[in-house]
Short mmCIF file of C-alpha atoms in Angstrom, two decimals:
data_model
loop_
_atom_site.label_atom_id
_atom_site.label_comp_id
_atom_site.label_asym_id
_atom_site.label_seq_id
_atom_site.Cartn_x
_atom_site.Cartn_y
_atom_site.Cartn_z
CA UNK Z 1 31.29 -1.68 0.92
CA UNK Z 2 29.53 0.27 3.67
CA UNK Z 3 27.70 -1.13 6.68
CA UNK Z 4 25.65 1.20 8.89
CA UNK Z 5 24.97 -0.06 12.40
CA UNK Z 6 22.17 2.44 13.08
CA UNK Z 7 19.76 4.55 11.01
CA UNK Z 8 20.58 6.20 7.69
CA UNK Z 9 18.71 9.40 6.91
CA UNK Z 10 18.94 11.47 3.71
CA UNK Z 11 16.73 14.45 4.47
CA UNK Z 12 16.23 17.95 3.02
CA UNK Z 13 19.20 17.91 0.65
CA UNK Z 14 17.90 20.37 -1.92
CA UNK Z 15 20.46 19.74 -4.68
CA UNK Z 16 20.96 15.99 -4.32
CA UNK Z 17 19.92 14.21 -7.53
CA UNK Z 18 21.14 10.68 -6.79
CA UNK Z 19 23.48 8.51 -4.79
CA UNK Z 20 25.71 7.39 -7.62
CA UNK Z 21 26.58 3.89 -8.73
CA UNK Z 22 29.66 3.80 -6.51
CA UNK Z 23 27.66 4.10 -3.27
CA UNK Z 24 28.05 0.48 -2.15
CA UNK Z 25 25.79 0.15 0.89
CA UNK Z 26 25.41 -3.49 1.95
CA UNK Z 27 23.66 -3.34 5.32
CA UNK Z 28 21.58 -0.99 7.46
CA UNK Z 29 20.73 -2.21 10.95
CA UNK Z 30 18.21 0.58 11.57
CA UNK Z 31 15.84 2.47 9.30
CA UNK Z 32 16.54 3.90 5.86
CA UNK Z 33 14.83 7.18 5.06
CA UNK Z 34 14.72 9.50 2.05
CA UNK Z 35 12.68 12.59 2.91
CA UNK Z 36 12.16 15.99 1.27
CA UNK Z 37 15.08 15.78 -1.13
CA UNK Z 38 13.47 18.11 -3.67
CA UNK Z 39 15.87 17.40 -6.58
CA UNK Z 40 16.31 13.66 -6.02
CA UNK Z 41 15.57 11.86 -9.30
CA UNK Z 42 16.54 8.30 -8.44
CA UNK Z 43 17.48 6.09 -5.53
CA UNK Z 44 20.32 4.19 -7.14
CA UNK Z 45 23.56 2.49 -6.15
CA UNK Z 46 21.98 0.34 -3.43
CA UNK Z 47 21.87 -2.95 -5.33
CA UNK Z 48 23.99 -4.69 -2.67
CA UNK Z 49 21.49 -3.91 0.08
CA UNK Z 50 19.63 -7.14 0.88
CA UNK Z 51 18.41 -6.82 4.46
CA UNK Z 52 17.16 -3.73 6.21
CA UNK Z 53 16.79 -3.98 9.98
CA UNK Z 54 14.33 -1.10 10.32
CA UNK Z 55 11.78 0.50 8.06
CA UNK Z 56 12.09 1.98 4.58
CA UNK Z 57 10.59 5.46 4.31
CA UNK Z 58 10.44 7.38 1.00
CA UNK Z 59 8.58 10.58 1.69
CA UNK Z 60 7.96 13.90 -0.11
CA UNK Z 61 10.68 13.77 -2.76
CA UNK Z 62 9.19 16.04 -5.41
CA UNK Z 63 11.15 14.88 -8.49
CA UNK Z 64 11.73 11.25 -7.57
CA UNK Z 65 10.89 9.00 -10.52
CA UNK Z 66 12.80 5.80 -9.82
CA UNK Z 67 13.88 3.67 -6.87
CA UNK Z 68 15.44 1.03 -9.11
CA UNK Z 69 18.58 0.86 -6.99
CA UNK Z 70 16.91 -1.41 -4.41
CA UNK Z 71 16.73 -4.57 -6.51
CA UNK Z 72 18.61 -6.69 -3.96
CA UNK Z 73 16.31 -5.95 -1.02
CA UNK Z 74 14.45 -9.00 0.33
CA UNK Z 75 13.68 -8.20 3.97
CA UNK Z 76 12.46 -4.98 5.61
CA UNK Z 77 12.46 -5.20 9.39
CA UNK Z 78 10.07 -2.28 9.90
CA UNK Z 79 7.37 -0.61 7.88
CA UNK Z 80 7.42 0.30 4.19
CA UNK Z 81 6.22 3.81 3.44
CA UNK Z 82 6.14 5.40 -0.03
CA UNK Z 83 4.18 8.61 0.44
CA UNK Z 84 3.75 11.97 -1.30
CA UNK Z 85 6.27 11.48 -4.08
CA UNK Z 86 4.31 13.16 -6.90
CA UNK Z 87 6.49 11.99 -9.82
CA UNK Z 88 7.00 8.31 -9.01
CA UNK Z 89 5.24 5.91 -11.38
CA UNK Z 90 6.17 2.57 -9.82
CA UNK Z 91 8.66 0.72 -7.65
CA UNK Z 92 9.23 -2.57 -9.43
CA UNK Z 93 12.69 -2.88 -7.85
CA UNK Z 94 11.02 -3.95 -4.58
CA UNK Z 95 9.63 -7.12 -6.14
CA UNK Z 96 12.12 -9.23 -4.19
CA UNK Z 97 10.76 -8.10 -0.81
CA UNK Z 98 8.99 -11.07 0.77
CA UNK Z 99 8.38 -9.64 4.25
CA UNK Z 100 8.07 -6.36 6.11
CA UNK Z 101 7.84 -5.77 9.84
CA UNK Z 102 5.31 -2.96 10.09
CA UNK Z 103 2.76 -0.90 8.17
CA UNK Z 104 2.54 -0.70 4.39
CA UNK Z 105 1.69 2.88 3.44
CA UNK Z 106 1.31 3.90 -0.22
CA UNK Z 107 -0.19 7.38 -0.17
CA UNK Z 108 -0.33 10.57 -2.20
CA UNK Z 109 1.83 9.44 -5.13
CA UNK Z 110 0.09 11.34 -7.91
CA UNK Z 111 1.65 9.53 -10.90
CA UNK Z 112 1.72 6.02 -9.42
CA UNK Z 113 0.15 3.60 -11.90
CA UNK Z 114 0.56 0.27 -10.10
CA UNK Z 115 2.01 -1.48 -7.07
CA UNK Z 116 3.61 -4.33 -9.02
CA UNK Z 117 6.77 -3.98 -6.95
CA UNK Z 118 4.95 -5.64 -4.03
CA UNK Z 119 4.32 -8.88 -5.90
CA UNK Z 120 6.27 -11.11 -3.48
CA UNK Z 121 4.71 -9.80 -0.28
CA UNK Z 122 2.78 -12.53 1.56
CA UNK Z 123 1.59 -10.77 4.72
CA UNK Z 124 1.65 -7.43 6.50
CA UNK Z 125 1.93 -7.41 10.31
CA UNK Z 126 0.45 -3.91 10.54
CA UNK Z 127 -1.87 -1.69 8.52
CA UNK Z 128 -2.15 -1.41 4.74
CA UNK Z 129 -3.19 1.98 3.42
CA UNK Z 130 -3.53 2.68 -0.29
CA UNK Z 131 -4.93 6.18 -0.55
CA UNK Z 132 -4.77 9.42 -2.52
CA UNK Z 133 -2.95 7.79 -5.43
CA UNK Z 134 -5.02 9.51 -8.10
CA UNK Z 135 -3.51 7.66 -11.11
CA UNK Z 136 -3.50 4.16 -9.59
CA UNK Z 137 -5.39 1.83 -11.92
CA UNK Z 138 -5.28 -1.46 -10.02
CA UNK Z 139 -3.66 -3.34 -7.14
CA UNK Z 140 -2.66 -6.46 -9.07
CA UNK Z 141 0.79 -6.24 -7.51
CA UNK Z 142 -0.68 -7.47 -4.22
CA UNK Z 143 -1.67 -10.83 -5.72
CA UNK Z 144 0.48 -12.78 -3.22
CA UNK Z 145 -0.92 -11.05 -0.14
CA UNK Z 146 -2.75 -13.48 2.15
CA UNK Z 147 -3.19 -11.66 5.45
CA UNK Z 148 -3.20 -8.18 6.97
CA UNK Z 149 -2.90 -8.00 10.76
CA UNK Z 150 -4.18 -4.42 11.00
CA UNK Z 151 -6.60 -2.46 8.83
CA UNK Z 152 -6.87 -2.37 5.07
CA UNK Z 153 -7.80 1.05 3.72
CA UNK Z 154 -8.40 1.80 0.04
CA UNK Z 155 -9.41 5.43 -0.26
CA UNK Z 156 -9.45 8.25 -2.81
CA UNK Z 157 -7.82 6.31 -5.64
CA UNK Z 158 -9.99 7.96 -8.24
CA UNK Z 159 -8.93 5.86 -11.27
CA UNK Z 160 -9.03 2.45 -9.57
CA UNK Z 161 -11.79 0.27 -11.03
CA UNK Z 162 -11.42 -2.98 -9.05
CA UNK Z 163 -9.56 -4.79 -6.27
CA UNK Z 164 -8.80 -7.95 -8.26
CA UNK Z 165 -5.22 -7.99 -6.99
CA UNK Z 166 -6.48 -9.01 -3.54
CA UNK Z 167 -7.82 -12.38 -4.69
CA UNK Z 168 -5.63 -14.36 -2.27
CA UNK Z 169 -6.39 -12.25 0.81
CA UNK Z 170 -8.17 -14.38 3.42
CA UNK Z 171 -7.86 -12.43 6.67
CA UNK Z 172 -7.89 -8.80 7.86
CA UNK Z 173 -7.35 -8.23 11.58
CA UNK Z 174 -8.66 -4.66 11.68
CA UNK Z 175 -11.07 -2.56 9.64
CA UNK Z 176 -11.78 -2.91 5.95
CA UNK Z 177 -12.32 0.64 4.69
CA UNK Z 178 -13.16 1.24 1.02
CA UNK Z 179 -14.05 4.90 0.63
CA UNK Z 180 -14.31 7.58 -2.06
CA UNK Z 181 -13.05 5.54 -5.00
CA UNK Z 182 -15.20 7.17 -7.66
CA UNK Z 183 -14.35 4.69 -10.45
CA UNK Z 184 -14.64 1.49 -8.42
CA UNK Z 185 -17.03 -0.85 -10.25
CA UNK Z 186 -16.78 -3.96 -8.08
CA UNK Z 187 -14.98 -5.55 -5.15
CA UNK Z 188 -15.05 -9.07 -6.58
CA UNK Z 189 -11.33 -9.39 -5.88
CA UNK Z 190 -12.13 -9.89 -2.18
CA UNK Z 191 -13.80 -13.23 -2.81
CA UNK Z 192 -11.32 -15.17 -0.65
CA UNK Z 193 -11.77 -12.96 2.41
CA UNK Z 194 -13.35 -15.00 5.21
CA UNK Z 195 -12.39 -13.15 8.41
CA UNK Z 196 -12.61 -9.44 9.26
CA UNK Z 197 -11.52 -8.49 12.76
CA UNK Z 198 -12.80 -4.91 12.68
CA UNK Z 199 -15.42 -2.71 11.04
CA UNK Z 200 -16.66 -3.01 7.47
CA UNK Z 201 -16.79 0.49 5.97
CA UNK Z 202 -17.99 0.90 2.36
CA UNK Z 203 -18.53 4.61 1.75
CA UNK Z 204 -19.15 6.80 -1.29
CA UNK Z 205 -17.93 4.57 -4.11
CA UNK Z 206 -20.34 5.95 -6.69
CA UNK Z 207 -20.42 3.19 -9.39
CA UNK Z 208 -20.29 0.23 -6.98
CA UNK Z 209 -23.44 -1.83 -7.69
CA UNK Z 210 -23.05 -4.92 -5.48
CA UNK Z 211 -21.08 -6.34 -2.58
CA UNK Z 212 -20.81 -9.76 -4.22
CA UNK Z 213 -17.07 -9.78 -3.67
CA UNK Z 214 -17.69 -10.31 0.05
CA UNK Z 215 -19.51 -13.59 -0.52
CA UNK Z 216 -16.83 -15.58 1.28
CA UNK Z 217 -16.92 -13.46 4.44
CA UNK Z 218 -18.22 -15.49 7.39
CA UNK Z 219 -16.85 -13.72 10.47
CA UNK Z 220 -17.04 -9.98 11.10
CA UNK Z 221 -15.95 -8.62 14.47
CA UNK Z 222 -17.12 -5.02 14.21
CA UNK Z 223 -19.84 -2.78 12.88
CA UNK Z 224 -21.11 -2.57 9.32
CA UNK Z 225 -21.39 0.87 7.68
CA UNK Z 226 -22.49 1.09 4.05
CA UNK Z 227 -23.06 4.69 3.06
CA UNK Z 228 -23.40 6.89 -0.02
CA UNK Z 229 -22.76 4.31 -2.75
CA UNK Z 230 -25.15 5.74 -5.32
CA UNK Z 231 -25.31 2.73 -7.67
CA UNK Z 232 -25.59 0.05 -4.98
CA UNK Z 233 -28.67 -2.09 -5.69
CA UNK Z 234 -28.28 -4.98 -3.24
CA UNK Z 235 -26.09 -6.26 -0.42
CA UNK Z 236 -26.50 -10.01 -1.00
CA UNK Z 237 -22.73 -10.33 -0.78
CA UNK Z 238 -23.03 -10.30 3.02
CA UNK Z 239 -25.37 -13.27 3.12
CA UNK Z 240 -22.64 -15.71 4.23
CA UNK Z 241 -21.76 -13.74 7.37
CA UNK Z 242 -22.74 -15.91 10.33
CA UNK Z 243 -20.98 -14.10 13.16
CA UNK Z 244 -21.04 -10.35 13.79
CA UNK Z 245 -19.90 -8.54 16.94
CA UNK Z 246 -20.30 -4.80 16.71
#
């Protein structure tokens, strides 16, 4: 069983397809990173890894389909970044992760269908960015999320039709940015949101007809920008806002 007292990087190993079941890594004090391993198919053999002292970064692995080897992981001390892995369809093995210590970045994963692997996550102490995931249908996997300390950005997820998975989110410390989601019908899933500590940016979501999902929002500490939503007929969803600084 291997313990690493610093960071562990697997980067630019062009022929590496997997770690193998015998790779018994139990602890990483620093960050764990898999970057630009063009032939990597799976992140396996890490079932014994429960706590990660730094961040988990999975970036630009062209053939990566599965990260099922991380089923034992419960704590991530830094950020969680799954970005620009064009073949990955999901990461259900992260469903045991209850806390992270930085940003949550899910970006540019062209085949990603859902974020169900984040179902135990209660809060994010940084930013949450869900963008450029062109096959993402919904964010139901974020159903446990209650607070985001930084910004929440949902952008360029062209198949996403709603944000129902955010039904328990009550507080966002930074901006709320919902932009260029061309299939987004409603934002009713934001009905529990009462506090926004930054700007409200609703831009170019063509089929979005109302802002009724923001009916619970009472405090908004930033500007309001609603632009280019072709089907928007009314903004009554902002009628409960009693405090705006922007």
